[in-house]
XYZ file of C-alpha atoms in Angstrom:
368
model
C 94.454 98.856 83.365
C 91.446 99.810 84.955
C 89.088 98.443 86.224
C 91.338 94.860 86.232
C 92.974 91.913 84.078
C 92.022 88.905 86.068
C 88.836 87.143 85.005
C 85.966 88.709 86.892
C 83.997 86.523 89.284
C 80.758 84.939 88.153
C 78.605 87.907 89.070
C 80.962 90.541 87.724
C 79.788 93.670 85.969
C 81.402 96.606 84.272
C 81.169 99.012 87.142
C 83.449 97.050 89.420
C 86.620 98.554 88.082
C 88.647 98.835 84.981
C 90.400 96.201 82.963
C 93.546 95.237 84.922
C 96.640 93.106 85.046
C 96.084 91.295 88.338
C 98.061 88.135 88.845
C 95.609 85.776 90.514
C 92.393 85.355 92.451
C 93.459 84.685 95.994
C 91.013 82.015 97.102
C 87.495 80.691 96.686
C 84.693 82.938 97.827
C 83.882 82.921 101.497
C 84.901 84.622 104.694
C 87.556 83.646 107.173
C 87.047 80.924 109.747
C 84.268 81.151 112.303
C 86.791 80.938 115.132
C 87.971 84.512 114.466
C 86.208 87.016 116.777
C 83.476 89.079 115.113
C 85.163 92.446 115.772
C 88.429 91.207 114.270
C 86.602 89.875 111.224
C 84.756 93.156 110.783
C 87.958 95.203 111.055
C 89.742 92.877 108.630
C 86.922 93.126 106.072
C 86.841 96.917 106.387
C 90.604 97.158 105.840
C 90.448 94.871 102.789
C 87.573 96.851 101.242
C 89.401 100.128 101.876
C 92.544 98.678 100.305
C 90.562 97.645 97.221
C 88.978 101.090 96.909
C 92.285 102.890 97.363
C 94.155 100.706 94.856
C 91.451 100.845 92.183
C 90.792 104.609 92.431
C 94.495 105.496 92.647
C 95.215 103.398 89.541
C 92.551 105.264 87.508
C 93.842 108.698 88.551
C 97.477 107.705 87.868
C 96.611 106.369 84.432
C 94.634 109.566 83.643
C 97.737 111.589 84.508
C 99.998 109.436 82.297
C 97.573 109.406 79.391
C 96.206 112.935 79.305
C 98.056 115.272 81.636
C 98.637 118.831 80.226
C 101.858 119.036 82.260
C 103.192 115.698 80.982
C 101.988 115.933 77.369
C 102.818 112.356 76.448
C 100.758 111.176 73.502
C 101.815 107.506 73.650
C 98.949 105.469 75.180
C 100.222 102.176 73.733
C 103.640 102.710 75.297
C 102.081 103.366 78.709
C 100.080 100.132 78.381
C 103.112 98.228 77.089
C 105.210 99.321 80.060
C 102.558 98.229 82.532
C 102.252 94.816 80.809
C 106.042 94.400 80.882
C 106.127 95.326 84.553
C 103.338 92.862 85.330
C 105.189 90.028 83.566
C 108.385 90.939 85.411
C 106.647 91.033 88.791
C 104.977 87.666 88.120
C 108.337 86.133 87.271
C 110.088 87.798 90.224
C 107.520 86.714 92.784
C 107.554 83.191 91.348
C 111.350 82.991 91.663
C 111.120 84.358 95.189
C 108.522 81.756 96.145
C 110.729 79.011 94.704
C 113.549 80.076 97.042
C 111.303 80.056 100.126
C 108.506 77.854 101.527
C 106.348 76.168 98.836
C 103.348 78.291 97.818
C 100.732 76.576 95.595
C 99.366 79.953 94.471
C 102.761 80.849 92.977
C 103.801 78.068 90.585
C 107.175 78.087 88.882
C 106.996 80.135 85.698
C 108.859 79.335 82.506
C 108.132 80.472 78.965
C 106.823 77.662 76.712
C 106.398 78.627 73.061
C 103.606 76.061 72.557
C 101.603 77.368 75.516
C 102.263 80.934 74.400
C 100.767 80.205 70.972
C 97.727 78.575 72.590
C 97.158 81.660 74.719
C 97.615 84.010 71.746
C 93.889 84.388 70.821
C 93.126 85.415 74.391
C 96.127 87.783 74.327
C 94.712 89.538 71.260
C 91.444 90.137 73.136
C 93.449 91.137 76.211
C 95.355 93.768 74.220
C 92.083 95.130 72.888
C 90.712 95.275 76.453
C 93.593 97.087 78.133
C 94.253 99.390 75.187
C 90.627 100.445 74.718
C 90.273 100.971 78.470
C 93.272 103.329 78.454
C 92.165 105.098 75.263
C 88.711 105.632 76.750
C 90.261 107.109 79.888
C 92.514 109.308 77.735
C 89.610 110.896 75.857
C 86.968 111.175 78.611
C 87.123 112.606 82.100
C 87.581 110.404 85.147
C 84.093 111.442 86.277
C 82.518 110.059 83.070
C 84.852 107.052 82.775
C 82.531 104.720 84.700
C 79.523 105.546 82.464
C 81.646 105.528 79.289
C 82.546 101.861 79.770
C 79.401 100.748 81.600
C 78.052 98.360 78.931
C 80.084 95.348 80.033
C 77.061 93.798 81.762
C 74.955 94.255 78.633
C 77.611 92.601 76.469
C 77.844 89.779 79.054
C 74.159 89.033 78.538
C 74.335 89.406 74.759
C 77.438 87.278 74.241
C 76.219 84.629 76.698
C 73.147 84.239 74.518
C 74.924 84.365 71.141
C 77.962 82.239 72.018
C 76.848 80.077 74.975
C 73.084 79.932 74.272
C 72.340 81.034 77.851
C 69.161 83.000 78.464
C 68.664 85.720 81.022
C 65.742 86.402 83.350
C 63.345 89.333 82.838
C 64.509 91.137 85.969
C 68.158 90.931 84.854
C 67.157 92.284 81.415
C 65.332 95.186 83.083
C 68.518 95.986 85.001
C 70.424 95.985 81.705
C 67.819 98.372 80.306
C 68.533 100.793 83.170
C 72.263 100.621 82.387
C 71.684 101.322 78.679
C 69.351 104.212 79.539
C 71.910 105.685 81.932
C 74.634 105.339 79.298
C 72.676 107.214 76.638
C 71.553 109.894 79.092
C 75.201 110.348 80.124
C 76.284 110.695 76.495
C 73.539 113.251 75.931
C 74.526 115.285 78.994
C 78.234 115.200 78.116
C 77.252 116.603 74.702
C 75.100 119.286 76.304
C 78.042 120.371 78.488
C 80.416 120.424 75.511
C 82.718 117.762 76.934
C 81.596 114.808 74.802
C 84.307 112.831 73.016
C 82.936 110.385 70.447
C 86.363 108.825 70.304
C 86.188 108.164 74.015
C 82.663 106.766 73.675
C 83.805 104.436 70.879
C 86.698 103.093 72.948
C 84.444 102.809 76.012
C 81.999 100.595 74.086
C 84.915 98.610 72.647
C 86.394 98.193 76.131
C 83.065 96.860 77.431
C 82.923 94.337 74.592
C 86.516 93.249 75.104
C 86.019 92.761 78.860
C 83.136 90.379 78.120
C 85.083 88.525 75.439
C 88.096 88.306 77.763
C 86.023 86.499 80.391
C 84.696 84.010 77.844
C 88.102 83.330 76.251
C 89.730 83.024 79.678
C 87.479 80.071 80.529
C 88.474 78.409 77.264
C 92.212 78.982 77.647
C 92.615 78.201 81.372
C 93.062 74.421 80.810
C 96.110 75.174 78.658
C 97.867 76.653 81.739
C 96.563 73.973 84.112
C 93.888 76.311 85.472
C 96.487 78.718 86.903
C 95.482 82.381 86.734
C 99.066 83.202 87.709
C 100.477 81.448 84.611
C 97.764 82.907 82.403
C 98.580 86.419 83.562
C 102.262 85.849 82.875
C 101.719 84.484 79.343
C 99.097 87.108 78.530
C 101.398 89.983 79.424
C 104.456 88.471 77.712
C 102.433 88.008 74.526
C 101.048 91.527 74.844
C 104.569 92.987 75.108
C 105.558 91.266 71.862
C 102.386 92.312 70.027
C 102.589 95.920 71.190
C 105.935 96.540 69.414
C 104.587 96.570 65.826
C 101.548 98.558 66.943
C 103.712 101.209 68.571
C 105.901 101.351 65.451
C 102.899 101.622 63.155
C 101.394 104.504 65.165
C 104.697 106.371 65.432
C 104.964 106.182 69.212
C 108.729 105.524 69.124
C 109.154 108.883 67.366
C 106.917 110.498 70.003
C 109.075 109.030 72.756
C 112.274 110.243 71.027
C 111.002 113.808 71.171
C 109.493 113.503 74.641
C 111.325 115.982 76.884
C 110.798 114.020 80.098
C 111.949 110.638 78.828
C 114.939 110.625 81.174
C 113.107 112.159 84.124
C 113.204 109.971 87.261
C 109.845 111.373 88.376
C 108.227 110.295 85.090
C 109.494 106.747 85.410
C 108.504 106.755 89.049
C 104.889 107.534 88.164
C 104.984 105.004 85.305
C 106.234 102.306 87.649
C 103.769 103.241 90.376
C 100.891 102.970 87.873
C 102.145 99.562 86.789
C 102.444 98.340 90.395
C 98.880 99.487 91.146
C 97.687 97.713 87.973
C 99.424 94.533 89.127
C 98.165 94.869 92.699
C 94.493 95.287 91.804
C 94.212 91.573 91.062
C 95.672 90.731 94.479
C 93.347 93.050 96.422
C 90.364 91.898 94.334
C 91.149 88.353 95.430
C 91.457 89.453 99.042
C 88.084 91.176 98.928
C 86.417 88.076 97.453
C 88.161 85.855 100.029
C 87.032 87.840 103.053
C 83.543 88.702 101.770
C 81.925 87.039 98.732
C 81.635 87.581 94.952
C 78.282 89.319 95.496
C 79.704 91.672 98.144
C 82.714 92.306 95.905
C 80.470 93.524 93.112
C 78.404 95.691 95.473
C 81.667 97.152 96.781
C 82.779 97.775 93.175
C 79.576 99.629 92.412
C 79.979 101.805 95.512
C 83.634 102.384 94.608
C 82.620 103.595 91.154
C 80.233 106.081 92.770
C 82.950 107.361 95.119
C 85.389 107.592 92.218
C 82.954 109.732 90.218
C 82.354 112.113 93.165
C 86.091 112.406 93.866
C 86.815 113.161 90.209
C 84.202 115.935 90.089
C 85.639 117.483 93.262
C 89.329 117.062 92.284
C 88.922 118.497 88.793
C 86.508 121.212 90.055
C 83.766 120.299 87.587
C 80.108 121.323 87.713
C 77.590 118.733 86.574
C 73.860 118.975 85.855
C 71.092 117.113 87.639
C 70.514 114.904 84.566
C 74.249 114.077 84.396
C 74.129 112.802 87.976
C 70.906 110.956 87.116
C 72.727 109.078 84.329
C 75.379 107.921 86.783
C 72.753 106.816 89.288
C 70.942 104.843 86.549
C 74.143 103.040 85.585
C 75.118 102.336 89.167
C 71.566 101.338 90.138
C 71.227 99.047 87.136
C 74.587 97.430 87.863
C 73.652 96.893 91.509
C 70.233 95.503 90.548
C 71.771 93.092 88.051
C 74.270 91.872 90.629
C 71.515 91.404 93.197
C 69.240 89.525 90.806
C 72.013 87.165 89.693
C 72.943 86.585 93.336
C 69.338 85.598 94.178
C 69.191 83.323 91.136
C 72.422 81.606 92.081
C 71.224 81.133 95.684
C 67.978 79.616 94.439
C 69.927 77.309 92.124
C 72.174 76.145 94.983
C 69.331 75.643 97.485
C 66.931 73.854 95.139
C 68.320 70.451 94.055
C 65.478 70.011 91.586
C 66.459 72.936 89.386
C 66.598 71.777 85.761
C 69.778 72.067 83.815
C 68.104 74.533 81.425
C 67.272 76.762 84.352
C 70.829 76.501 85.648
C 72.065 77.896 82.325
C 69.967 80.988 82.826
C 72.237 82.098 85.670
C 75.412 81.753 83.662
C 76.360 85.383 83.038
């Protein structure tokens, strides 16, 4: 659950956050009404951005504790992910029932489990499981400070898959930004190896997570009509399907035996942290929607890039790590490349919207 599990906005990139189980995007992009005083708007935007940063960073640190804490010693990453999916499904259903008892809320439709719809969503759910599991396994095997670089290739896979599957080309400037991300990724891998902290398992799952995030966005667009375009319903079905599919995987990998011998299985504090991590994973979709609503998709991605930088610095300070100049350079290359890609795509989209004579082939070039 990093990252996020709602489909990322049109300009999204891998640095914005982890893969997460958010319930819905709140509203179309755009700020609040012009009648609101400037100071109030500025304060509101600042509070929403701070809330997004706090929720996203706290979720990553909580998941790192659950997945790889020496004091907890729980080697059951699939169970942690399963519990968070189950909690997300339960919260979706609970909020939907609560909305049904109160004033009508179009963003919270009535939820009921339909086997036919569930089967239609199943291909997306398989990709979704790969996304959330590989995100958590990457975080388990790499440090929080390196987590952003380890799964930074989402933007690159966005460009690649858009060309292979959707036949959409990408501008030269956007490709140069992708080159900076790839260069930063490889430099980061090299520096982790030089410091003796490199985990090839973590790198593998980071690359897999980046691929699954891109595939998840593509499959989400295909599956949305099945749930009448409702992100809320899609989140509910995705997490219900994931809970069912996780059971044989946990059995195959022996996680039930691990849980049987886990000495803190009946500890209230353990379940408190598990539940808190699930709530943060659920909430990230809500605060992501708020940030898009009160700013814009472009500002959201810039905020996500800055948040990733702050998260890296906090992790280095919290875990008392010492990093080399080249290690910091790799992070700056990834963050700079992500920011440049977001900026280029934003300019291309603005040009497309302002110029009514843009050809359809040129419109496809801004599709990532």
